[in-house]
Structures are given as C-alpha cells and as structure tokens.
XYZ file of C-alpha atoms in Angstrom:
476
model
C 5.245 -10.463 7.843
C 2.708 -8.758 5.972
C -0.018 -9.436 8.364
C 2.606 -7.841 11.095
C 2.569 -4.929 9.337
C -0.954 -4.200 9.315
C -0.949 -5.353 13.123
C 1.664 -2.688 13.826
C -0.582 0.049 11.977
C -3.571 -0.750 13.256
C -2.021 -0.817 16.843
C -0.220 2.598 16.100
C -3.692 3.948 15.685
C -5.160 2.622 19.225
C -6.657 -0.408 18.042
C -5.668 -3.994 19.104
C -4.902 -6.786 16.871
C -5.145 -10.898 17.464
C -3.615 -13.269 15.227
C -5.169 -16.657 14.845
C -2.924 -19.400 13.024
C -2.865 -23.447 12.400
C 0.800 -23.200 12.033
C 3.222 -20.545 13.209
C 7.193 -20.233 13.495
C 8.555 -20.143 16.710
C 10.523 -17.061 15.609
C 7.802 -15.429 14.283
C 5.651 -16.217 17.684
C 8.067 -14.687 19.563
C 8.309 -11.658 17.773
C 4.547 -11.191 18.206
C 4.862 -12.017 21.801
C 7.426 -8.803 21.788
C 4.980 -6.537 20.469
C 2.778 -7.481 22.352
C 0.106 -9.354 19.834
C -2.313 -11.828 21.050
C -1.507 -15.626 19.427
C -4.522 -18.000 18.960
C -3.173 -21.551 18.191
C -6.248 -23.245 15.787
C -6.490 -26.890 15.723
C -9.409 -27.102 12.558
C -7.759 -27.663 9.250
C -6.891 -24.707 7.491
C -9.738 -23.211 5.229
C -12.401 -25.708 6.305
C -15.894 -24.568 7.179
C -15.137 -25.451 10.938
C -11.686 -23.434 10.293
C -14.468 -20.609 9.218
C -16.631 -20.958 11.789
C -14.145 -21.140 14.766
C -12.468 -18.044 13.448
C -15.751 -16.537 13.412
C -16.479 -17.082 17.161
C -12.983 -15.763 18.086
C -13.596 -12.672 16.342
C -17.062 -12.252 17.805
C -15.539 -12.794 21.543
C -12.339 -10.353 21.015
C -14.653 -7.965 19.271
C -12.856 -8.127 16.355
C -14.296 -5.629 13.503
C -12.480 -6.867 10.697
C -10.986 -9.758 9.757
C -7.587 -10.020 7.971
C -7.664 -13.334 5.625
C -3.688 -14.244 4.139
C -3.303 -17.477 2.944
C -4.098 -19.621 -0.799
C -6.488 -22.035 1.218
C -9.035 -19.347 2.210
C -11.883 -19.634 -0.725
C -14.942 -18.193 -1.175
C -17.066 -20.715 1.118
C -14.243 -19.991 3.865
C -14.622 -16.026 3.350
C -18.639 -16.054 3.050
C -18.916 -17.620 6.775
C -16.712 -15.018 7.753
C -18.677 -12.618 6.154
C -21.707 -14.120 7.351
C -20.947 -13.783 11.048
C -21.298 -9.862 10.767
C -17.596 -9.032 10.613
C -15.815 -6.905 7.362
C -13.149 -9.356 5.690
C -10.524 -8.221 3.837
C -8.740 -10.874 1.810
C -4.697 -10.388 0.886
C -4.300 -12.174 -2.436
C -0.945 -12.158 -5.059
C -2.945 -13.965 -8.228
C -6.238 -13.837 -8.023
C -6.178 -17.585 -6.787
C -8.572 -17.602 -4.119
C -11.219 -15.951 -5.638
C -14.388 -15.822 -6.398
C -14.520 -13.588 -3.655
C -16.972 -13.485 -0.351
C -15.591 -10.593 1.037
C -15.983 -6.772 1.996
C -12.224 -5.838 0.287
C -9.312 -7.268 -1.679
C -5.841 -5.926 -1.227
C -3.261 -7.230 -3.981
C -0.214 -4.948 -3.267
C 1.673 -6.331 -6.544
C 2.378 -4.185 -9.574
C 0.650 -6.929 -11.580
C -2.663 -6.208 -9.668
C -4.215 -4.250 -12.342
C -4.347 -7.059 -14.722
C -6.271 -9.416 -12.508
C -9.799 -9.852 -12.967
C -11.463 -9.651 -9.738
C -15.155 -9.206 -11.177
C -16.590 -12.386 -9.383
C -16.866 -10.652 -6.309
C -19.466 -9.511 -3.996
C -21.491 -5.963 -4.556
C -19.751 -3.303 -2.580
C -16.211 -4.525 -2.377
C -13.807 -2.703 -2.479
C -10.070 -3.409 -4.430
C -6.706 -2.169 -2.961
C -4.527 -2.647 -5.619
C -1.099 -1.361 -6.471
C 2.713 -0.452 -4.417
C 1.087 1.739 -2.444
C -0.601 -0.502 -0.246
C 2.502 -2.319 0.035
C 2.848 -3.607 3.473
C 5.808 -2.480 5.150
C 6.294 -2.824 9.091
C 7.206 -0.155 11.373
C 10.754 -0.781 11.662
C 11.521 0.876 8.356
C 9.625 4.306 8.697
C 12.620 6.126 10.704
C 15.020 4.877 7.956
C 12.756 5.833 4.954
C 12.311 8.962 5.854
C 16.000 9.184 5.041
C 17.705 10.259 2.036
C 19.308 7.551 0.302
C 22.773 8.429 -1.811
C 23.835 6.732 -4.823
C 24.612 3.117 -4.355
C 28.367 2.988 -5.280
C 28.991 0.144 -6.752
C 32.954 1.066 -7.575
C 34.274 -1.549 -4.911
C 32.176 -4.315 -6.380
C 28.752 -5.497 -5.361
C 27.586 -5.624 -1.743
C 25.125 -8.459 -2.380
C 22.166 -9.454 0.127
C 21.294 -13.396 -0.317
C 17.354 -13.649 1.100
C 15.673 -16.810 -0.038
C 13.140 -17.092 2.706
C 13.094 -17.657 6.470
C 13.055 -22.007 5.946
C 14.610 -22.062 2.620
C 13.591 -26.320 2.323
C 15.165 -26.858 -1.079
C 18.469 -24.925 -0.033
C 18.652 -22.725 -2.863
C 20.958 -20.462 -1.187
C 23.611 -22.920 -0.775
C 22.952 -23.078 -4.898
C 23.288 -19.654 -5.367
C 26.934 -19.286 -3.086
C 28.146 -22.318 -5.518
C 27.085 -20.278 -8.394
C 28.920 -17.161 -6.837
C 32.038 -18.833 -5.863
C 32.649 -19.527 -9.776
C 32.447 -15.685 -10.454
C 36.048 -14.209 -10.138
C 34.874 -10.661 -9.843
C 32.902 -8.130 -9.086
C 31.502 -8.970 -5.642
C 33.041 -7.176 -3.063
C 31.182 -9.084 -0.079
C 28.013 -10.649 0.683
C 25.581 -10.977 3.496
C 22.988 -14.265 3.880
C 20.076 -14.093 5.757
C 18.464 -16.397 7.074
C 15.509 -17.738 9.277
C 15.781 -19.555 12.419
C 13.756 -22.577 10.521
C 16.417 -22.831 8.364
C 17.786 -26.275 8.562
C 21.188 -25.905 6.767
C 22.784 -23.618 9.007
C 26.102 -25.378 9.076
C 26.530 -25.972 5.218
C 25.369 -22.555 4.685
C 28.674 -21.076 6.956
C 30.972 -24.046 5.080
C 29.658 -22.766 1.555
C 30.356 -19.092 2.831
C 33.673 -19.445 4.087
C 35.173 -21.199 0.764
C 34.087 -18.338 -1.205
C 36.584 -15.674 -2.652
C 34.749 -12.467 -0.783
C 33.638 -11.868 2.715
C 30.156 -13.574 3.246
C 28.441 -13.083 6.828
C 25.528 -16.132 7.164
C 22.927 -13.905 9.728
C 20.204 -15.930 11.399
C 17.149 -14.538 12.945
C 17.408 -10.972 12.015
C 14.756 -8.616 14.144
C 15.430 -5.404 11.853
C 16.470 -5.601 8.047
C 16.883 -1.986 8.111
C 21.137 -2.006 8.669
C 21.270 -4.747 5.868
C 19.720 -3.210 3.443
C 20.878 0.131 3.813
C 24.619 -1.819 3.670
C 23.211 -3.554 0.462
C 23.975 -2.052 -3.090
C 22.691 -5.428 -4.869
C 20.408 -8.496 -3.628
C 19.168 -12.052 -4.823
C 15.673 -12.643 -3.360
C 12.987 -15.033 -3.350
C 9.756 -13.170 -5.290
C 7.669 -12.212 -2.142
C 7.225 -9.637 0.218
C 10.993 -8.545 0.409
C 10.554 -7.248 -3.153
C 8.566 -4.007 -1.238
C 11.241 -3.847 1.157
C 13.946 -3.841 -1.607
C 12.058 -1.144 -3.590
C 11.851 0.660 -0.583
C 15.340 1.406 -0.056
C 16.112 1.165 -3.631
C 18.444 -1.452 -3.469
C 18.639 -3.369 -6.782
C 17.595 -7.133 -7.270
C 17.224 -10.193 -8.997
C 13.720 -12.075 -7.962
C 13.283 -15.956 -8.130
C 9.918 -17.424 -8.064
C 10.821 -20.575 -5.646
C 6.866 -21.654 -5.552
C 4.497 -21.321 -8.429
C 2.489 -18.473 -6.438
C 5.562 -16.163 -6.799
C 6.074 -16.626 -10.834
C 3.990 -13.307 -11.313
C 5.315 -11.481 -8.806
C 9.115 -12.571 -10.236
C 8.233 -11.463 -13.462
C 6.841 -7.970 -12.547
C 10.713 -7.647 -11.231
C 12.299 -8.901 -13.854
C 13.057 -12.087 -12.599
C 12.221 -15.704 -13.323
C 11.203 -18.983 -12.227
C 13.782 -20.706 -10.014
C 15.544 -23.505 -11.917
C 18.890 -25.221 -11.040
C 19.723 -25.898 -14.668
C 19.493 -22.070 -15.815
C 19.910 -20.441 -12.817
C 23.323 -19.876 -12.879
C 23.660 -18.236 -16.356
C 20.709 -15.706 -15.097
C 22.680 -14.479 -11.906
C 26.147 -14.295 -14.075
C 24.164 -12.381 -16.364
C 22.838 -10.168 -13.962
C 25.926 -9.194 -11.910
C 27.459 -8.391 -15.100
C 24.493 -6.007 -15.917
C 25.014 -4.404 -12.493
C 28.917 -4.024 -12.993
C 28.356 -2.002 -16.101
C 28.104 1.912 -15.834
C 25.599 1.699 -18.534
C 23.120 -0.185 -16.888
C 20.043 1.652 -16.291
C 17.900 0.373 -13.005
C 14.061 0.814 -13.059
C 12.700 0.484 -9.190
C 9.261 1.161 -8.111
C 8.548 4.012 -5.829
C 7.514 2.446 -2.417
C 6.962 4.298 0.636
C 6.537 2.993 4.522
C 2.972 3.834 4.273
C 1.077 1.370 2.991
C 0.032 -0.089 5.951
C -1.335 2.908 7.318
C -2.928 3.669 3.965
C -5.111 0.170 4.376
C -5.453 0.993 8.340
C -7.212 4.031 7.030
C -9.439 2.770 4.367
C -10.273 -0.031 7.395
C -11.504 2.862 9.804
C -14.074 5.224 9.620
C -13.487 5.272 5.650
C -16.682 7.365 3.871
C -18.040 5.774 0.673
C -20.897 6.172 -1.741
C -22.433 4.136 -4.778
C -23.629 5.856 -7.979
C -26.772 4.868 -9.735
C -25.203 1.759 -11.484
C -24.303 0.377 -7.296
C -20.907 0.472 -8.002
C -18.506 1.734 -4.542
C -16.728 4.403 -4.339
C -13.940 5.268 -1.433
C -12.726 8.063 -0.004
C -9.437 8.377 1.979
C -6.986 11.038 3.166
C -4.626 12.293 1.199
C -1.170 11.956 1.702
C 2.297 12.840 -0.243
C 2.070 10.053 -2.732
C -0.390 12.222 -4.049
C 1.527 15.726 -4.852
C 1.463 14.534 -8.860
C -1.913 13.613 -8.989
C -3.469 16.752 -7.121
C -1.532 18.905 -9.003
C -1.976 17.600 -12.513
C -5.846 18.425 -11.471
C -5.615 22.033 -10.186
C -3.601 22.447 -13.528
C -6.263 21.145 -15.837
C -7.710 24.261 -18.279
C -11.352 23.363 -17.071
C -10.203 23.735 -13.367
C -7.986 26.989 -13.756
C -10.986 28.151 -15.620
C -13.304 28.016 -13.107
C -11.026 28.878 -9.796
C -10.837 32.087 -8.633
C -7.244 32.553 -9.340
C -6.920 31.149 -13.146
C -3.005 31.311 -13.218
C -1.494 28.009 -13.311
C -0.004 26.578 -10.444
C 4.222 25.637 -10.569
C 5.682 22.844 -9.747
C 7.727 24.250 -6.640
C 4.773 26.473 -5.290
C 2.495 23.357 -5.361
C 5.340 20.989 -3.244
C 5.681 23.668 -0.957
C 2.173 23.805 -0.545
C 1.893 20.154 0.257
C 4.952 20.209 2.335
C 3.216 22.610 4.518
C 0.823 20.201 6.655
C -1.421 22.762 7.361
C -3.313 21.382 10.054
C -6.596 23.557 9.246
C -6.278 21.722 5.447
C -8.523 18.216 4.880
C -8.140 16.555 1.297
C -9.735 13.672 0.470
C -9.196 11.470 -2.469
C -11.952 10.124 -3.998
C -11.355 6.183 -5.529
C -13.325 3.196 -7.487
C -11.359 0.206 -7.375
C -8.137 2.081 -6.000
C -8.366 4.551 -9.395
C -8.441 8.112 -8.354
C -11.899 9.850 -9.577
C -11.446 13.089 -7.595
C -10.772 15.389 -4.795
C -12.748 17.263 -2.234
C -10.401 19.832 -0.035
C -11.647 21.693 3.120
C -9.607 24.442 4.006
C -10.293 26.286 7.343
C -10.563 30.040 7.281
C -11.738 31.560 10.705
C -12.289 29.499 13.533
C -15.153 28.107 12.871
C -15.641 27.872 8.796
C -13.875 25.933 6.421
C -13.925 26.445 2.463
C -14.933 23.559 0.272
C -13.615 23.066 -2.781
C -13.939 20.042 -5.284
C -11.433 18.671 -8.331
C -12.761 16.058 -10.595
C -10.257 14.001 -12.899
C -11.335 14.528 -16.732
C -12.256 11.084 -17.176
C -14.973 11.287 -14.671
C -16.620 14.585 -15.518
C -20.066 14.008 -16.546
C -20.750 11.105 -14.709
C -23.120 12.642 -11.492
C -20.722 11.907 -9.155
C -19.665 15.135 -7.914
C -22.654 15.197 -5.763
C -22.760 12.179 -3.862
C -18.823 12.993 -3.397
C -19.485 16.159 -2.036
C -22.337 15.303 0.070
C -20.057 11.866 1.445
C -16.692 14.362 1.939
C -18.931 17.041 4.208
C -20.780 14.598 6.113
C -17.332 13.007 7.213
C -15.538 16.454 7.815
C -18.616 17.819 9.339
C -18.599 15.021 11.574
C -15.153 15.591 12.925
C -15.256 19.233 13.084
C -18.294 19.754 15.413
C -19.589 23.489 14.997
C -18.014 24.331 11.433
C -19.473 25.964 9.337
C -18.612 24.459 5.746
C -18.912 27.440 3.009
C -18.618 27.179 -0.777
C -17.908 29.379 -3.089
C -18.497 29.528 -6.984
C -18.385 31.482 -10.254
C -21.988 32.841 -11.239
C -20.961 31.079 -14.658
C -20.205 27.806 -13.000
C -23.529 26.678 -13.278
C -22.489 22.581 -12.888
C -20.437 23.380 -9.879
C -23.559 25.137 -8.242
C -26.360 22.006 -8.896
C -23.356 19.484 -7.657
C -22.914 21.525 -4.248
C -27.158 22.046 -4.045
C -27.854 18.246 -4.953
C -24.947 17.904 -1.987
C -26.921 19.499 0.958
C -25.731 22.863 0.139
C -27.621 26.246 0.592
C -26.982 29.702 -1.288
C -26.280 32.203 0.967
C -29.222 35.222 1.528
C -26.515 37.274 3.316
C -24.004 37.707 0.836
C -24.043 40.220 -1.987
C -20.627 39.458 -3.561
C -20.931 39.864 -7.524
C -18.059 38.032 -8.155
C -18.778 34.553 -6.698
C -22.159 32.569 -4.922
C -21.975 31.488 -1.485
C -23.448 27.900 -0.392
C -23.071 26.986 2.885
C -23.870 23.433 3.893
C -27.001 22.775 5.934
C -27.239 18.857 5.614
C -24.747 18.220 8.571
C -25.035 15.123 10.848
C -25.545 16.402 14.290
C-alpha cells in the first residue's frame, strides 16, 4: 500500500506510474486497475539477477526515470543492475536488512530510522528518514485536513481489529477470544479484513459470541470512516501504524513477522506471542479506560508521499568539499517550528534588518499566508535540516534572497554552494527575475557567501544602510 501511495503522488503531479510484481493480490490488482496503474506480472524469481535485469528492460521501454524497490529480497547485487541500467533507484527499507546499498536513495519512514546505520552505501545517496515521509495514500488528505475532537472514550472503547489483509496464523480470531473474556470496557468493535483472508466464517462465529457489537468488514476501499469511528485499535506493526498516527487514534502494535519487531517497539508494542498476548491487551485496555492515562502519538501528516514525489523531481543538490550530498526541497507546514526557531536565533536577528524577534502567532500567520510570490527551500544532509534559502518577490520582476543557517552548521562553507544551488533552481523557474540581495555593511560572511554564490554588488545603489548583490550567474 505504500508503493500505492507514492503511485498516487507521483500521478497527482502528471507523471505515470507502472508496477511490476512476481506476486500480487487479486484485491490489490484490482484496485490498481481502478486507478488506473499499469500491472506487469514477472515470472523471474524475486531478487535474482534475471529478476534485475528484466525489471531493468521494462523500465527502459516505459521510460521509467526512477525505480521504486519494496521488498526484503532486493540486495545490493539486485539494486546495482538497476542502478547500472541508467535509472535512479530508491530503495524502501524498515531495518536496514537489505543493505549494503546500490542505490541513488533510501527511504525508511520509521521513527527508529535514525538509529540505523546506513553507511555502506553508495557516494551521493541520499537518506529519507523519519514520519514525515510516511506514506499515506490519497484517500486520507480530505479527512486530515480535518480537525479531529477528543476521542471520548466515556461509552467504552470503540476498538479497530487490523491484523493484515491474509492474516495466515489467524491471530485475530486470538485476539476476539482474548476480548470475549474482558467483561468491560469495550463498547463495540470493528474487524477488518482482506479479501485473502481465509477465515472469514470463524471470524463472523468468533464475533457474534462476543458480549459487544463486532462488525467483521472485508475488502475495505477507504479506511478513512473506520478510523475516524475508532477511539482505540489492535494492529499488526506495519504501515497502518502511519495511518493510526494520522488520525490519532490510539493503539497497541504486534510484530506478527520478525521484520515488524522494531517497528512494534517504536509503538510501544511487542512481539506477537499466544502465551503472553493476552495479559498485554488486558493490560492495555485497562490503561486506555483510565482518565490518567497519558497517550504519546507521533505527528503524521498526509504528505509524505508528496514530500518523496518532490525530492524524486527536479530536486537541486550540492556536495561540499568532503563529497558528501546535500538536498534541497520545498518547504512546507511541517516546517513552521523549525523556520522559526532560525529567524529567532540572536546571530540571525542580529544581522536582519528588522532585529526584533519574531512571535509565535505573527510567524504562523505568516506561514499560513501561502504567498504565492514566497519560495523557501530547506536545505538537508541525510534528511537533517542544515538551512534555509527564501526568495521573496517584490516587483514584478525581482525577488529578495535571503539565507538562514542552523547553528550547528555555521562555519562549515556551505552557505555558498546553498545559495548558488537555491538561485540556479528559482532562477530557472522564474525566467526574467531578477534575484537581489541585500546585506549589512558589517555582515562581512554574508557578503563572501552571496559573491562565492554568483552574486554581484550593485554599482547603482548608494544605500548606506545595506549592500546590494544581484545575481548574475543565472542559467539561461
């Protein structure tokens, strides 16, 4: 579903997007089909060099530009005749299992990401890590964009059951038996299922003997109703987690494979085991009954997919002297705390124009704004911010650069080849702007970054108060 997600971003933004699989649920083939996807059915064995190398071809005849690599057979050999063929990869990994790595990006979207060593790894590629490149499809944006109330939990627990579309070892049918010995506390329940699922029928006979409405739902197109209805869930430890998070719903993880045990543990959860299963989930309802109870859920947004969808197009990037990468993306709302603990740094307010510092409520409203004549980009090494170049327009044709860098990367002589990469990508998409910058006669390191950038001082201007460079190194 992950790989869906991406699709649907990608697609939002004009492209077009094939999926190529060995094995493939019906359900899930249909729902491509709807959306109009492309399916290639692969007969090679998954993650073999002739798996590789037929993979290849199809993305050379579709003109494929990257390729999206999801699954824990997909090594290094497998990635480097991707790689090979002339065509980005970007590989989605959980653990760090797959690696070392043969490819142009990783993208770990788990909140244990940052304690993965990916350091085997090609020069030049780049890491996505973190929630917010969690992969969320399109069905959920409307619905986030929502506000959520309090989830009222006076009437008892309204508790989603999601233990994956197949569910082989029928844990769900465990979990009802464990819930059908809890007297209270659960004022209904809601199973889903997927149409894989091959214990349909003892599911419904397992939810009918219970004490509490439980609904067994099969083949469910949106999840938005359910887990909007939802005020507590028990989930398998994979991608639902984001889409819990999302709507803030509350939830117990189980790690049913190995794979997952990392992920269940970043939630709180634990390993699934019949023997102590059933003292965990009493536990845990009992922890949600109580007023006392404090909940800790990640922020996650619906915009994770179009965050990767942007690093994946026209994304501008520079290496410093050492060759290590360095990205640059838009910035977006997730970044309001960030941008404005910089502006408010003493150095910054120093050096700006207007040395007041900025509020809390002026700088939201700011942001809330969407002025369309206002470009920030964020600046990133391994998906950890470094710094901010803004381009604000001020007559028709001239915008005003300005440049933030985080305190921790001050002194590093990267200001210049982040100013020169931000003004070659805005000059390139604002044909006929004039790009203007202008500094504090004191703020001597300011002035070398912009001239080592491509930028000129001004003959014209006579301004005491502040130097004028204006950028002469566009691409035309």
């Amino acid at each position: 579903m992950r790989c869906l997600a991406m699709a649907q971003a990608w697609k939002d933004r004009g492209g077009f997007a094939h999926f190529a699989c060995a094995e493939l649920p019906d359900t899930l083939r249909r729902r491509l089909a709807e959306e109009s996807f492309t399916v290639h059915s692969l007969t090679t064995q998954c993650g073999t060099t002739a798996d590789a190398e037929v993979t290849s071809r199809l993305a050379r005849e579709v003109g494929a530009e990257w390729i999206v690599v999801d699954g824990y057979c997909f090594n290094r050999a497998f990635q480097s005749v991707l790689h090979a063929s002339g065509r980005k990869v970007l590989v989605l990994d959980d653990n760090g299992e797959t690696g070392p790595w043969g490819c142009d990006a990783i993208l770990n979207q788990n909140t244990h990401a940052s304690t993965i060593d990916y350091g085997d790894r090609l020069d030049g590629c780049t890491l996505l890590r973190g929630s917010r490149y969690a992969l969320l499809r399109r069905e959920f944006q409307p619905a986030l964009r929502d506000h959520f109330p309090a989830r009222d939990q006076a009437d008892g627990l309204r508790l989603l059951i999601l233990m994956g579309g197949s569910d082989a070892e029928n844990i769900t049918c465990q979990l009802l038996s464990i819930l059908k010995k809890l007297q209270s506390g659960i004022h209904s329940a809601r199973v889903i299922c997927g149409g894989a699922n091959s214990h349909l029928a003892e599911l419904e006979t397992s939810a009918s003997a219970l004490g509490f409405p439980c609904e067994v739902i099969c083949n469910v197109s949106d999840m938005t109703p359910h887990f909007r209805w939802a005020n507590a869930a028990l989930t398998a430890a994979g991608s639902t987690c984001w889409e819990l998070c999302a709507f803030r719903v509350p939830f117990l993880p189980f790690a049913i494979v190995p794979n997952q045990n990392a992920i269940a543990r970043s939630f709180g959860g634990i390993p699934w085991e019949s023997e102590t299963a059933a003292a965990a989930v009493t536990d845990w309802i009992k922890k949600m009954k109580s007023s006392m109870f404090e909940i800790s859920i990640p922020d996650v947004d619906a915009k994770g997919a179009d965050r990767v969808c942007s690093f994946l197009q026209s994304v501008a990037s520079f290496s410093d002297v050492d060759g290590n990468r360095y990205d640059l993306r838009l910035a977006d709302e997730q970044d309001a705390e960030l941008l404005f603990e910089w502006a408010n740094d003493p150095t910054v307010r120093k050096q700006s124009f207007q040395t007041e510092s900025i509020t809390w409520q002026t700088h939201c409203t700011w942001m809330a704004s969407g002025d369309p004549g206002r470009t920030i980009y964020i600046c990133e090494r391994e998906s950890e911010p470094v710094g901010s170049v803004r381009f604000e327009s001020v007559s028709g044709n001239e915008a005003l650069a300005n440049i933030q860098m985080g305190a921790d990367w001050r002194g590093k002589r990267l200001a210049a080849p982040l100013i020169s990469a931000a003004s070659q990508m805005y000059s390139s998409q604002h044909a006929n702007c004039t790009i203007v910058a202008k500094i504090k006669p004191d703020n001597s390191a300011s002035s070398r970054a912009f001239e080592k950038a491509g930028y000129t001082i001004s003959k014209t201007t006579s301004d005491p108060l502040n130097l004028t460079y204006i950028y002469t190194d566009a691409i035309v």
